[in-house]
Coordinates of C-alpha atoms and ligand atoms in Angstrom, one line a residue:
Chain A
X1 CA -22.0 6.2 -54.3
X2 CA -20.9 9.6 -55.5
X3 CA -24.5 10.7 -55.4
X4 CA -24.7 10.3 -51.6
X5 CA -21.5 11.9 -50.5
X6 CA -22.7 12.5 -46.9
X7 CA -23.7 9.0 -46.0
X8 CA -21.2 7.0 -47.9
X9 CA -17.9 5.9 -46.3
X10 CA -15.4 8.4 -47.6
X11 CA -12.0 7.2 -48.8
X12 CA -9.2 8.0 -46.4
X13 CA -8.1 11.6 -46.5
X14 CA -11.2 13.5 -47.2
X15 CA -13.7 12.6 -44.5
X16 CA -16.4 15.3 -44.4
X17 CA -16.9 17.1 -41.2
X18 CA -19.7 15.5 -39.2
X19 CA -20.2 16.6 -35.6
X20 CA -20.4 13.6 -33.3
X21 CA -22.7 15.8 -31.1
X22 CA -25.5 15.1 -33.7
X23 CA -25.0 11.4 -33.5
X24 CA -27.7 9.1 -32.0
X25 CA -27.7 5.5 -30.9
X26 CA -29.2 3.2 -33.6
X27 CA -32.6 1.6 -32.6
X28 CA -32.2 -2.1 -31.9
X29 CA -35.5 -4.0 -32.3
X30 CA -34.0 -7.3 -31.1
X31 CA -32.9 -5.8 -27.8
X32 CA -36.4 -4.3 -27.2
X33 CA -38.1 -7.7 -27.8
X34 CA -35.6 -9.3 -25.4
X35 CA -36.4 -6.7 -22.8
X36 CA -40.1 -7.1 -23.1
X37 CA -39.8 -10.9 -23.0
X38 CA -37.7 -10.9 -19.8
X39 CA -39.9 -8.3 -18.1
X40 CA -43.0 -10.4 -18.9
X41 CA -41.4 -13.6 -17.6
X42 CA -40.3 -11.8 -14.4
X43 CA -43.6 -10.2 -13.7
X44 CA -45.4 -13.4 -14.3
X45 CA -43.1 -15.3 -11.9
X46 CA -43.6 -12.6 -9.2
X47 CA -47.4 -12.9 -9.8
X48 CA -47.3 -16.7 -9.4
X49 CA -45.1 -16.5 -6.2
X50 CA -47.3 -13.7 -4.7
X51 CA -50.5 -15.6 -5.3
X52 CA -49.3 -19.0 -4.2
X53 CA -51.1 -19.8 -0.9
X54 CA -48.2 -22.1 0.1
X55 CA -45.8 -19.2 0.5
X56 CA -48.0 -17.9 3.2
X57 CA -47.3 -14.2 2.6
X58 CA -49.7 -13.0 5.3
X59 CA -47.7 -15.1 7.8
X60 CA -44.5 -13.6 6.5
X61 CA -45.9 -10.1 7.0
X62 CA -47.2 -11.0 10.5
X63 CA -43.8 -12.3 11.7
X64 CA -41.5 -10.0 9.9
X65 CA -41.0 -7.7 12.8
X66 CA -41.8 -10.3 15.5
X67 CA -39.7 -9.5 18.6
X68 CA -38.0 -13.0 18.5
X69 CA -37.1 -12.5 14.9
X70 CA -35.7 -9.0 15.5
X71 CA -33.7 -10.1 18.5
X72 CA -32.3 -13.0 16.4
X73 CA -31.5 -10.4 13.7
X74 CA -29.6 -8.4 16.3
X75 CA -27.6 -11.5 17.4
X76 CA -26.7 -12.3 13.8
X77 CA -25.6 -8.7 13.1
X78 CA -23.7 -8.4 16.3
X79 CA -22.0 -11.7 15.8
X80 CA -21.0 -10.7 12.2
X81 CA -19.6 -7.4 13.3
X82 CA -17.6 -8.7 16.2
X83 CA -16.3 -11.8 14.5
X84 CA -15.5 -9.8 11.4
X85 CA -13.7 -7.1 13.3
X86 CA -11.7 -9.6 15.4
X87 CA -11.0 -11.7 12.3
X88 CA -9.7 -8.7 10.4
X89 CA -7.4 -7.5 13.1
X90 CA -6.1 -11.0 13.7
X91 CA -5.9 -11.6 10.0
X92 CA -3.7 -8.5 9.6
X93 CA -1.4 -9.7 12.3
X94 CA -1.2 -13.1 10.6
X95 CA -0.5 -11.6 7.2
X96 CA 2.3 -9.5 8.6
X97 CA 3.7 -12.5 10.5
X98 CA 3.5 -14.6 7.4
X99 CA 5.4 -12.0 5.3
X100 CA 8.1 -11.3 8.0
X101 CA 11.6 -12.7 7.7
X102 CA 11.2 -14.3 11.1
X103 CA 10.9 -18.1 10.7
X104 CA 9.0 -18.5 13.9
X105 CA 6.4 -16.0 12.9
X106 CA 6.0 -17.4 9.3
X107 CA 5.7 -20.9 10.5
X108 CA 3.1 -20.1 13.2
X109 CA 1.0 -18.1 10.7
X110 CA 1.2 -20.7 8.0
X111 CA 0.2 -23.4 10.5
X112 CA -2.8 -21.3 11.8
X113 CA -4.0 -20.6 8.3
X114 CA -3.6 -24.3 7.2
X115 CA -5.6 -25.6 10.1
X116 CA -8.5 -23.0 10.2
X117 CA -9.0 -23.0 6.4
X118 CA -8.6 -26.8 6.2
X119 CA -11.4 -27.8 8.6
X120 CA -15.2 -27.2 8.3
X121 CA -16.4 -24.2 10.2
X122 CA -19.3 -26.2 11.6
X123 CA -16.9 -28.7 13.1
X124 CA -14.8 -25.9 14.6
X125 CA -17.9 -24.3 16.2
X126 CA -19.0 -27.6 17.7
X127 CA -15.4 -28.1 19.0
X128 CA -15.4 -24.7 20.7
X129 CA -18.8 -25.3 22.2
X130 CA -17.7 -28.6 23.6
X131 CA -14.3 -27.5 24.8
X132 CA -15.2 -28.3 28.4
X133 CA -15.3 -32.1 27.5
X134 CA -11.7 -31.8 26.2
X135 CA -10.4 -29.3 28.8
X136 CA -12.5 -29.0 31.9
X137 CA -10.2 -26.3 33.2
X138 CA -8.6 -23.4 31.4
X139 CA -5.5 -22.0 33.0
X140 CA -2.8 -19.6 32.3
X141 CA 0.5 -21.3 33.4
X142 CA 4.2 -21.3 32.7
X143 CA 4.8 -24.4 30.5
X144 CA 5.6 -27.3 32.8
X145 CA 5.6 -24.8 35.7
X146 CA 3.2 -23.2 38.1
X147 CA -0.4 -22.2 37.2
X148 CA -1.0 -18.5 37.5
X149 CA -4.8 -18.4 36.9
X150 CA -7.5 -20.9 36.2
X151 CA -11.2 -21.0 35.2
X152 CA -13.9 -23.5 34.8
X153 CA -14.3 -24.0 31.0
X154 CA -18.0 -24.0 31.2
X155 CA -18.1 -20.6 32.7
X156 CA -15.9 -19.1 30.0
X157 CA -17.2 -20.9 26.9
X158 CA -20.8 -19.9 26.6
X159 CA -22.6 -20.3 23.2
X160 CA -21.8 -16.7 22.7
X161 CA -18.1 -16.9 23.2
X162 CA -17.9 -20.2 21.4
X163 CA -19.6 -18.6 18.4
X164 CA -17.4 -15.5 18.5
X165 CA -14.1 -17.4 18.9
X166 CA -15.1 -20.0 16.2
X167 CA -16.2 -17.5 13.7
X168 CA -13.4 -15.0 14.3
X169 CA -10.5 -17.5 14.2
X170 CA -11.9 -19.1 11.0
X171 CA -12.4 -15.6 9.5
X172 CA -8.8 -14.6 10.5
X173 CA -7.4 -17.4 8.4
X174 CA -9.2 -16.2 5.3
X175 CA -8.6 -12.5 6.0
X176 CA -4.9 -13.2 6.5
X177 CA -4.6 -14.4 2.9
X178 CA -6.7 -11.6 1.5
X179 CA -4.7 -9.0 3.3
X180 CA -1.4 -10.7 2.4
X181 CA -2.5 -10.6 -1.3
X182 CA -3.3 -6.9 -0.9
X183 CA 0.1 -6.0 0.7
X184 CA 1.9 -7.9 -1.9
X185 CA 0.1 -6.0 -4.7
X186 CA 1.7 -2.7 -3.6
X187 CA 4.7 -1.7 -5.6
X188 CA 8.0 -2.6 -3.9
X189 CA 9.2 0.9 -4.5
X190 CA 6.7 2.3 -2.0
X191 CA 8.2 0.3 0.8
X192 CA 11.6 1.3 -0.2
X193 CA 10.7 5.0 -0.4
X194 CA 9.1 4.9 3.1
X195 CA 12.3 3.2 4.3
X196 CA 14.5 5.8 2.6
X197 CA 12.6 8.6 4.4
X198 CA 13.3 7.0 7.7
X199 CA 9.9 5.7 8.5
X200 CA 9.6 2.8 10.9
X201 CA 8.2 -0.4 9.6
X202 CA 4.9 0.1 11.5
X203 CA 4.4 3.6 10.2
X204 CA 5.3 2.6 6.6
X205 CA 2.7 -0.2 6.8
X206 CA 0.0 2.0 8.3
X207 CA 0.5 5.2 6.3
X208 CA 1.8 4.0 2.9
X209 CA 1.3 0.3 2.3
X210 CA -2.1 -0.5 3.8
X211 CA -4.0 2.4 2.3
X212 CA -2.8 1.3 -1.2
X213 CA -3.4 -2.3 -0.4
X214 CA -7.0 -1.5 0.5
X215 CA -8.0 -1.3 -3.1
X216 CA -7.4 -4.9 -3.6
X217 CA -8.5 -5.9 0.0
X218 CA -11.9 -4.3 0.0
X219 CA -13.7 -6.3 -2.7
X220 CA -12.9 -9.8 -1.3
X221 CA -13.5 -8.5 2.2
X222 CA -17.0 -7.5 1.2
X223 CA -17.4 -11.1 -0.1
X224 CA -16.2 -12.4 3.3
X225 CA -18.5 -10.2 5.2
X226 CA -21.5 -11.4 3.2
X227 CA -20.4 -15.0 3.7
X228 CA -20.0 -14.3 7.4
X229 CA -23.6 -13.1 7.8
X230 CA -24.7 -16.3 6.3
X231 CA -22.1 -18.3 8.2
X232 CA -23.6 -17.0 11.5
X233 CA -26.6 -19.1 10.8
X234 CA -24.4 -22.1 11.6
X235 CA -24.2 -21.1 15.2
X236 CA -27.9 -22.2 15.5
X237 CA -26.4 -25.7 16.0
X238 CA -24.8 -24.6 19.3
X239 CA -28.0 -23.1 20.5
X240 CA -27.1 -19.5 19.8
X241 CA -30.4 -17.6 19.1
X242 CA -29.4 -16.0 15.8
X243 CA -31.8 -15.0 13.0
X244 CA -32.1 -18.6 11.7
X245 CA -32.5 -20.1 15.1
X246 CA -35.2 -17.6 15.9
X247 CA -37.4 -18.4 12.9
X248 CA -36.8 -22.1 13.5
X249 CA -37.9 -21.8 17.1
X250 CA -41.1 -20.1 15.8
X251 CA -41.9 -22.7 13.1
X252 CA -41.3 -25.5 15.6
X253 CA -44.3 -24.2 17.4
X254 CA -46.5 -23.0 14.4
X255 CA -45.2 -25.4 11.7
X256 CA -45.2 -22.5 9.2
X257 CA -41.8 -23.6 7.9
X258 CA -41.7 -21.9 4.5
X259 CA -43.1 -18.5 5.5
X260 CA -40.8 -18.3 8.5
X261 CA -37.8 -19.3 6.3
X262 CA -38.9 -16.5 3.9
X263 CA -38.8 -14.0 6.8
X264 CA -35.1 -15.0 7.4
X265 CA -34.3 -15.0 3.7
X266 CA -35.7 -11.5 3.1
X267 CA -33.8 -10.2 6.1
X268 CA -30.5 -11.7 4.9
X269 CA -31.1 -10.2 1.4
X270 CA -31.9 -6.8 2.9
X271 CA -28.7 -6.8 5.0
X272 CA -26.5 -7.9 2.0
X273 CA -28.0 -5.3 -0.2
X274 CA -27.1 -2.6 2.3
X275 CA -23.6 -4.0 2.6
X276 CA -23.2 -3.9 -1.2
X277 CA -24.0 -0.2 -1.2
X278 CA -21.6 0.4 1.6
X279 CA -18.9 -1.5 -0.3
X280 CA -19.2 0.5 -3.4
X281 CA -18.8 3.7 -1.4
X282 CA -15.6 2.3 0.3
X283 CA -14.3 1.3 -3.1
X284 CA -14.9 4.7 -4.5
X285 CA -13.1 6.2 -1.5
X286 CA -10.0 4.1 -2.0
X287 CA -10.1 4.7 -5.7
X288 CA -10.2 8.5 -5.4
X289 CA -6.6 9.0 -6.4
X290 CA -7.3 7.3 -9.7
X291 CA -9.7 9.9 -11.0
X292 CA -7.9 12.0 -13.5
X293 CA -10.2 15.0 -13.2
X294 CA -11.3 16.5 -10.0
X295 CA -8.9 18.2 -7.6
X296 CA -6.5 19.1 -10.4
X297 CA -9.1 21.0 -12.4
X298 CA -10.1 23.2 -9.4
X299 CA -8.1 26.3 -8.9
X300 CA -6.2 25.7 -5.7
X301 CA -5.7 28.4 -3.1
X302 CA -3.3 27.9 -0.3
X303 CA -6.2 27.7 2.1
X304 CA -7.8 24.9 0.2
X305 CA -4.6 23.1 0.1
X306 CA -4.2 23.4 3.8
X307 CA -7.6 22.0 4.3
X308 CA -6.9 19.1 2.0
X309 CA -3.7 18.2 4.0
X310 CA -5.5 18.2 7.3
X311 CA -7.7 15.2 6.5
Chain B
X1 CA 29.9 22.8 15.1
X2 CA 33.2 24.5 14.8
X3 CA 35.1 25.3 11.6
X4 CA 37.4 22.3 11.9
X5 CA 34.5 19.9 12.2
X6 CA 32.6 21.4 9.4
X7 CA 35.6 20.6 7.2
X8 CA 35.1 16.9 7.9
X9 CA 33.6 14.9 5.0
X10 CA 29.9 14.5 5.1
X11 CA 30.1 11.1 3.5
X12 CA 33.0 8.7 4.1
X13 CA 33.2 5.4 2.3
X14 CA 36.2 3.1 2.9
X15 CA 36.9 -0.1 1.1
X16 CA 33.2 -0.8 0.5
X17 CA 32.4 -4.2 -0.8
X18 CA 28.9 -5.4 -1.7
X19 CA 27.8 -8.8 -3.1
X20 CA 24.5 -10.1 -4.2
X21 CA 25.0 -13.9 -3.5
X22 CA 28.0 -14.8 -5.7
X23 CA 28.0 -11.6 -7.7
X24 CA 30.4 -8.9 -6.3
X25 CA 28.9 -5.6 -7.3
X26 CA 31.1 -3.2 -5.4
X27 CA 34.7 -4.1 -5.2
X28 CA 36.3 -1.7 -2.8
X29 CA 35.0 1.9 -3.1
X30 CA 36.8 4.8 -1.4
X31 CA 35.0 8.0 -1.5
X32 CA 34.8 11.2 0.6
X33 CA 32.3 13.8 0.0
X34 CA 32.6 17.3 1.6
X35 CA 29.6 19.3 2.8
X36 CA 28.1 21.4 0.0
X37 CA 29.8 19.2 -2.7
X38 CA 28.0 18.1 -5.8
X39 CA 29.2 14.7 -6.9
X40 CA 28.1 13.2 -10.2
X41 CA 28.6 9.4 -10.6
X42 CA 28.9 8.2 -14.2
X43 CA 29.4 4.8 -15.5
X44 CA 28.0 2.1 -17.8
X45 CA 24.9 0.1 -16.8
X46 CA 25.6 -2.6 -14.2
X47 CA 28.7 -0.8 -12.9
X48 CA 27.2 -0.6 -9.4
X49 CA 26.2 3.1 -9.3
X50 CA 22.7 2.5 -7.9
X51 CA 24.0 0.0 -5.5
X52 CA 26.6 2.4 -4.1
X53 CA 23.9 5.0 -3.6
X54 CA 21.6 2.6 -1.9
X55 CA 24.5 1.5 0.4
X56 CA 25.0 5.1 1.5
X57 CA 21.5 5.2 3.2
X58 CA 21.7 1.5 4.0
X59 CA 18.8 0.4 1.7
X60 CA 21.4 -2.3 1.0
X61 CA 23.8 -3.5 3.7
X62 CA 27.4 -3.7 2.7
X63 CA 29.5 -6.9 3.3
X64 CA 32.9 -5.3 4.1
X65 CA 34.2 -1.8 4.7
X66 CA 32.8 1.3 6.3
X67 CA 30.3 4.0 5.4
X68 CA 29.6 7.0 7.6
X69 CA 27.3 10.0 7.0
X70 CA 27.7 13.1 9.1
X71 CA 30.1 11.2 11.4
X72 CA 27.7 8.3 12.1
X73 CA 28.5 4.9 10.8
X74 CA 25.3 3.9 8.9
X75 CA 23.6 0.7 10.0
X76 CA 25.8 0.1 13.1
X77 CA 26.7 1.4 16.4
X78 CA 29.5 0.9 18.8
X79 CA 28.6 -0.8 22.1
X80 CA 31.2 -1.7 24.7
X81 CA 33.8 -1.4 22.0
X82 CA 32.0 -3.9 19.8
X83 CA 30.4 -3.0 16.5
X84 CA 26.7 -4.0 16.6
X85 CA 24.0 -4.1 13.9
X86 CA 21.3 -1.4 14.5
X87 CA 17.7 -2.4 14.7
X88 CA 15.4 -1.4 11.7
X89 CA 14.1 1.5 13.7
X90 CA 17.6 2.6 14.6
X91 CA 18.6 2.6 10.9
X92 CA 15.4 4.5 10.2
X93 CA 16.5 7.2 12.6
X94 CA 19.9 7.5 10.8
X95 CA 18.2 8.0 7.5
X96 CA 16.1 10.9 8.6
X97 CA 18.4 13.6 7.2
X98 CA 19.2 11.9 3.9
X99 CA 16.8 12.7 1.1
X100 CA 16.4 10.4 -1.9
X101 CA 15.0 10.8 -5.3
X102 CA 14.2 7.7 -7.4
X103 CA 14.2 7.0 -11.1
X104 CA 10.5 5.9 -10.9
X105 CA 9.6 8.9 -8.7
X106 CA 7.8 6.7 -6.2
X107 CA 5.3 9.3 -5.0
X108 CA 2.7 8.0 -2.7
X109 CA -0.2 7.5 -5.2
X110 CA -3.0 7.6 -2.6
X111 CA -1.9 11.1 -1.3
X112 CA -2.2 14.5 -2.9
X113 CA 1.0 16.3 -3.7
X114 CA 0.8 18.4 -0.6
X115 CA 0.2 15.3 1.6
X116 CA 3.1 13.6 -0.1
X117 CA 5.4 16.4 0.9
X118 CA 4.3 16.9 4.5
X119 CA 4.2 13.1 5.3
X120 CA 7.8 12.8 6.6
X121 CA 8.1 16.3 8.2
X122 CA 4.9 15.8 10.2
X123 CA 5.1 12.1 10.8
X124 CA 8.8 11.6 11.3
X125 CA 10.3 15.0 12.2
X126 CA 7.5 16.1 14.4
X127 CA 6.8 19.4 12.6
X128 CA 3.4 20.9 13.1
X129 CA 1.0 20.4 10.2
X130 CA 0.8 24.2 9.7
X131 CA 4.5 24.7 9.6
X132 CA 5.0 21.7 7.3
X133 CA 2.3 22.9 5.0
X134 CA 3.7 26.4 4.7
X135 CA 7.1 25.0 4.0
X136 CA 5.6 22.5 1.4
X137 CA 3.9 25.3 -0.4
X138 CA 7.2 27.3 -0.6
X139 CA 9.0 24.2 -1.9
X140 CA 6.3 23.7 -4.5
X141 CA 6.7 27.3 -5.6
X142 CA 10.4 26.7 -5.9
X143 CA 10.0 23.7 -8.2
X144 CA 7.3 25.7 -10.1
X145 CA 4.2 23.6 -9.1
X146 CA 2.3 25.8 -6.7
X147 CA -1.0 25.1 -8.4
X148 CA -0.7 21.4 -8.1
X149 CA -0.8 21.1 -4.3
X150 CA -4.2 19.3 -4.3
X151 CA -3.6 17.1 -7.3
X152 CA -2.9 13.4 -7.1
X153 CA 0.4 12.1 -8.6
X154 CA -1.4 10.3 -11.4
X155 CA -2.8 13.6 -12.6
X156 CA 0.7 15.0 -13.2
X157 CA 3.2 14.5 -16.0
X158 CA 6.4 12.6 -15.3
X159 CA 8.5 15.7 -15.1
X160 CA 6.0 17.3 -12.6
X161 CA 6.0 14.1 -10.6
X162 CA 9.8 14.1 -10.4
X163 CA 9.8 17.7 -9.3
X164 CA 7.3 16.9 -6.6
X165 CA 9.5 14.0 -5.5
X166 CA 12.4 16.5 -5.2
X167 CA 10.3 18.9 -3.2
X168 CA 9.3 15.9 -1.0
X169 CA 12.9 15.0 -0.3
X170 CA 13.8 18.7 0.4
X171 CA 11.0 19.0 2.9
X172 CA 12.9 16.9 5.4
X173 CA 15.7 19.6 5.2
X174 CA 18.3 17.0 4.2
X175 CA 22.0 17.3 4.9
X176 CA 22.5 15.0 1.9
X177 CA 20.5 14.3 -1.2
X178 CA 20.8 11.2 -3.3
X179 CA 19.6 11.1 -6.9
X180 CA 19.3 7.9 -8.7
X181 CA 18.9 8.6 -12.4
X182 CA 16.2 11.1 -11.8
X183 CA 15.7 11.9 -15.4
X184 CA 16.0 8.4 -17.0
X185 CA 12.2 7.6 -16.9
X186 CA 11.3 11.0 -18.5
X187 CA 10.5 11.9 -22.0
X188 CA 13.3 14.0 -23.5
X189 CA 11.3 17.2 -23.5
X190 CA 10.7 16.9 -19.7
X191 CA 14.3 16.2 -18.7
X192 CA 15.2 19.9 -18.8
X193 CA 12.7 21.0 -16.2
X194 CA 14.1 18.5 -13.7
X195 CA 17.6 19.2 -14.4
X196 CA 17.0 22.9 -14.0
X197 CA 15.5 22.3 -10.5
X198 CA 18.6 20.2 -9.6
X199 CA 21.0 22.8 -10.9
X200 CA 19.2 25.3 -8.7
X201 CA 19.8 23.1 -5.6
X202 CA 23.4 22.6 -6.5
X203 CA 24.0 26.4 -6.6
X204 CA 22.4 26.7 -3.2
X205 CA 25.0 24.6 -1.6
X206 CA 23.1 21.3 -0.9
X207 CA 25.4 18.3 -0.8
X208 CA 24.3 16.1 -3.6
X209 CA 25.3 12.7 -5.0
X210 CA 23.8 12.3 -8.5
X211 CA 23.8 9.1 -10.6
X212 CA 22.9 10.2 -14.1
X213 CA 23.6 9.8 -17.8
X214 CA 23.2 13.5 -18.4
X215 CA 26.8 14.5 -19.2
X216 CA 25.8 18.1 -19.7
X217 CA 24.5 18.3 -16.1
X218 CA 27.7 16.8 -14.9
X219 CA 29.8 19.3 -16.7
X220 CA 27.9 22.3 -15.5
X221 CA 26.7 21.4 -12.0
X222 CA 29.2 18.9 -10.6
X223 CA 32.1 19.9 -8.4
X224 CA 33.5 16.4 -8.9
X225 CA 32.8 13.6 -11.3
X226 CA 33.2 10.0 -10.4
X227 CA 33.5 7.4 -13.1
X228 CA 32.6 3.8 -12.1
X229 CA 33.1 0.6 -14.0
X230 CA 32.9 -3.0 -12.8
X231 CA 32.3 -2.0 -9.2
X232 CA 35.3 0.2 -8.9
X233 CA 36.0 3.9 -9.1
X234 CA 38.1 4.1 -12.2
X235 CA 38.6 7.9 -12.4
X236 CA 37.6 10.8 -10.3
X237 CA 38.1 14.5 -10.5
X238 CA 36.9 17.9 -11.7
X239 CA 34.4 17.6 -14.5
X240 CA 36.7 19.5 -16.9
X241 CA 39.3 16.8 -16.3
X242 CA 37.2 13.6 -16.2
X243 CA 34.8 14.6 -19.0
X244 CA 37.1 17.1 -20.8
X245 CA 40.2 15.0 -20.7
X246 CA 39.6 11.4 -19.5
X247 CA 42.7 9.4 -18.8
X248 CA 41.4 5.9 -18.4
X249 CA 40.5 3.9 -21.5
X250 CA 37.1 2.8 -20.0
X251 CA 36.2 6.4 -19.3
X252 CA 37.2 7.4 -22.8
X253 CA 35.2 4.6 -24.3
X254 CA 32.1 5.5 -22.2
X255 CA 32.3 9.2 -22.9
X256 CA 32.9 8.7 -26.6
X257 CA 29.3 7.5 -26.9
X258 CA 27.9 10.9 -25.8
X259 CA 29.9 12.9 -28.3
Ligands
ATP401 N1 18.8 -6.8 -5.4 C1 19.7 -7.3 -6.3 N2 19.9 -8.6 -6.3 C2 20.8 -9.2 -7.2 N3 21.6 -8.5 -8.0 C3 21.4 -7.2 -8.0 C4 20.5 -6.5 -7.2 N4 20.6 -5.2 -7.4 C5 21.5 -5.0 -8.3 N5 22.1 -6.2 -8.7 C6 23.1 -6.4 -9.7 O1 24.1 -5.6 -9.3 C7 24.8 -5.1 -10.5 C8 24.9 -3.6 -10.3 O2 23.6 -3.0 -10.3 P1 23.3 -1.5 -10.2 O3 21.9 -1.3 -10.2 O4 24.1 -0.9 -9.1 O5 24.0 -0.9 -11.5 P2 23.9 0.6 -12.1 O6 25.3 1.0 -12.3 O7 23.0 1.4 -11.3 O8 23.3 0.3 -13.5 P3 22.2 1.2 -14.4 O9 22.9 2.3 -15.0 O10 21.7 0.2 -15.4 O11 21.2 1.6 -13.4 C9 24.0 -5.5 -11.7 O12 24.7 -6.6 -12.3 C10 22.7 -6.0 -11.1 O13 22.2 -7.1 -11.8
MG402 MG1 21.0 2.2 -11.6

């Protein structure tokens, strides 16, 4: 041991100076073999899939940008965006109602969440679509009093409105719980400070609490958004021409079931991939105050500080 | 305001009682604080110091008695000769000129130091962003943190965070400042910088109510020391009397621990 002073573990107290900058990662043969094996299997699998006639790749390519498919894609995306936006706004309202001290508001929110989370979305959609068989007329009226306005249900509930209402209300129930969790995760002292400074409840929520809650709201919301894109495929049962419905309508004519489903699958995967990238940017934005380096290291001029404040 | 009015107390508390469920925490507090006065509240843990402070800006509602700041009864208004509870927004309006500094700093972590300071002046007091920013930079200079304007709270030491919190409270140009153990969460070597800032404010005539365990600060900076125990004010007077020559056995026992 004493003959190899530089490589042996030194007893405590006299560790020789060895600059970590000269260190290198050890070579691991096992890892390399594992990598090679996995890459081989993956390439082989891709090869088999690509050369399998039954997948009908030429058909996939031919129909990938088919106008029917693209318009279905637009419907799916549009439904997702609208239902998600409505669901989030409504969910925020429900979360606030659920957390308020008002018994009426908390009971209503709890009942809403209980119902819409507790029943299958498919059934909800079918109910909305068939609302006219339950209520032929929709009216705005004073309870037990005169009717102020009235519409024929079939003219209000088209497949489009049924899909939007169904998806948005269902989403609201889930978003309410996600947002409530986020609001609860913010330190109680923050609310108190905002209060002590004379902020109104609404302002405290908007400026202080929600921005901090976003860090725990964003990841599950990304999840919800991706679920939502796939959930829009359920609206094909109410004759809404979404992406899945469009490819179905094509393979009902051509009987190219697998290739057409592949077209849909690839589109769904593409959209979710884009959303994943977007989500990581949003997460980075809301995590910016956590970075220890950055702003503090830069010399700060008054001008730069002014700019910072004006965001 | 005329001379007579300015001699009215800024804070008036009469027979203030506060209970949490069964536990009575304040048992009849009477306290008047004049404009420009620096009052330090001392007392053992659990004696109700924080609660009293939080009642003054109505973070806690009192059960009995009366608290007024600057002539306005906090949390209530008179309507047709009847006392009526104010709405949350009404209370928010009353708090606008009361600054508060917390033991845990409570800076807004998602905002830079500068944004923290201008939030209330711009958002609540309707100052222009430019005016508020200029004032904020002046305040930062005053607490010795000019170069930290663009930092986030997490990038600052505890002492620096607390000084930013003080600047943030000063930015609303408060008539009254409440400090709840502003140095208790700090490492001993950081306590000095915060106390120096506070001593500075005291000299400049700001009305301050300070709950602290820093006897040295009380002795030097306070106009009056209030000693609380068991939800009551046990002894009150000039620091040289209360700290230098305590009369009540509880005060003596409490102070003997700091000798
Ligand atoms: N929100 C609350 N709910 C129930 N009890 C409370 C609440 N806040 C304070 N108390 C109780 O009131 C009593 C007084 O608390 P307070 O915080 O005013 O004491 P303090 O004098 O500030 O003590 P310390 O020096 O430890 O901060 C304590 O017994 C505490 O447990
Ligand atoms: Mg306390």
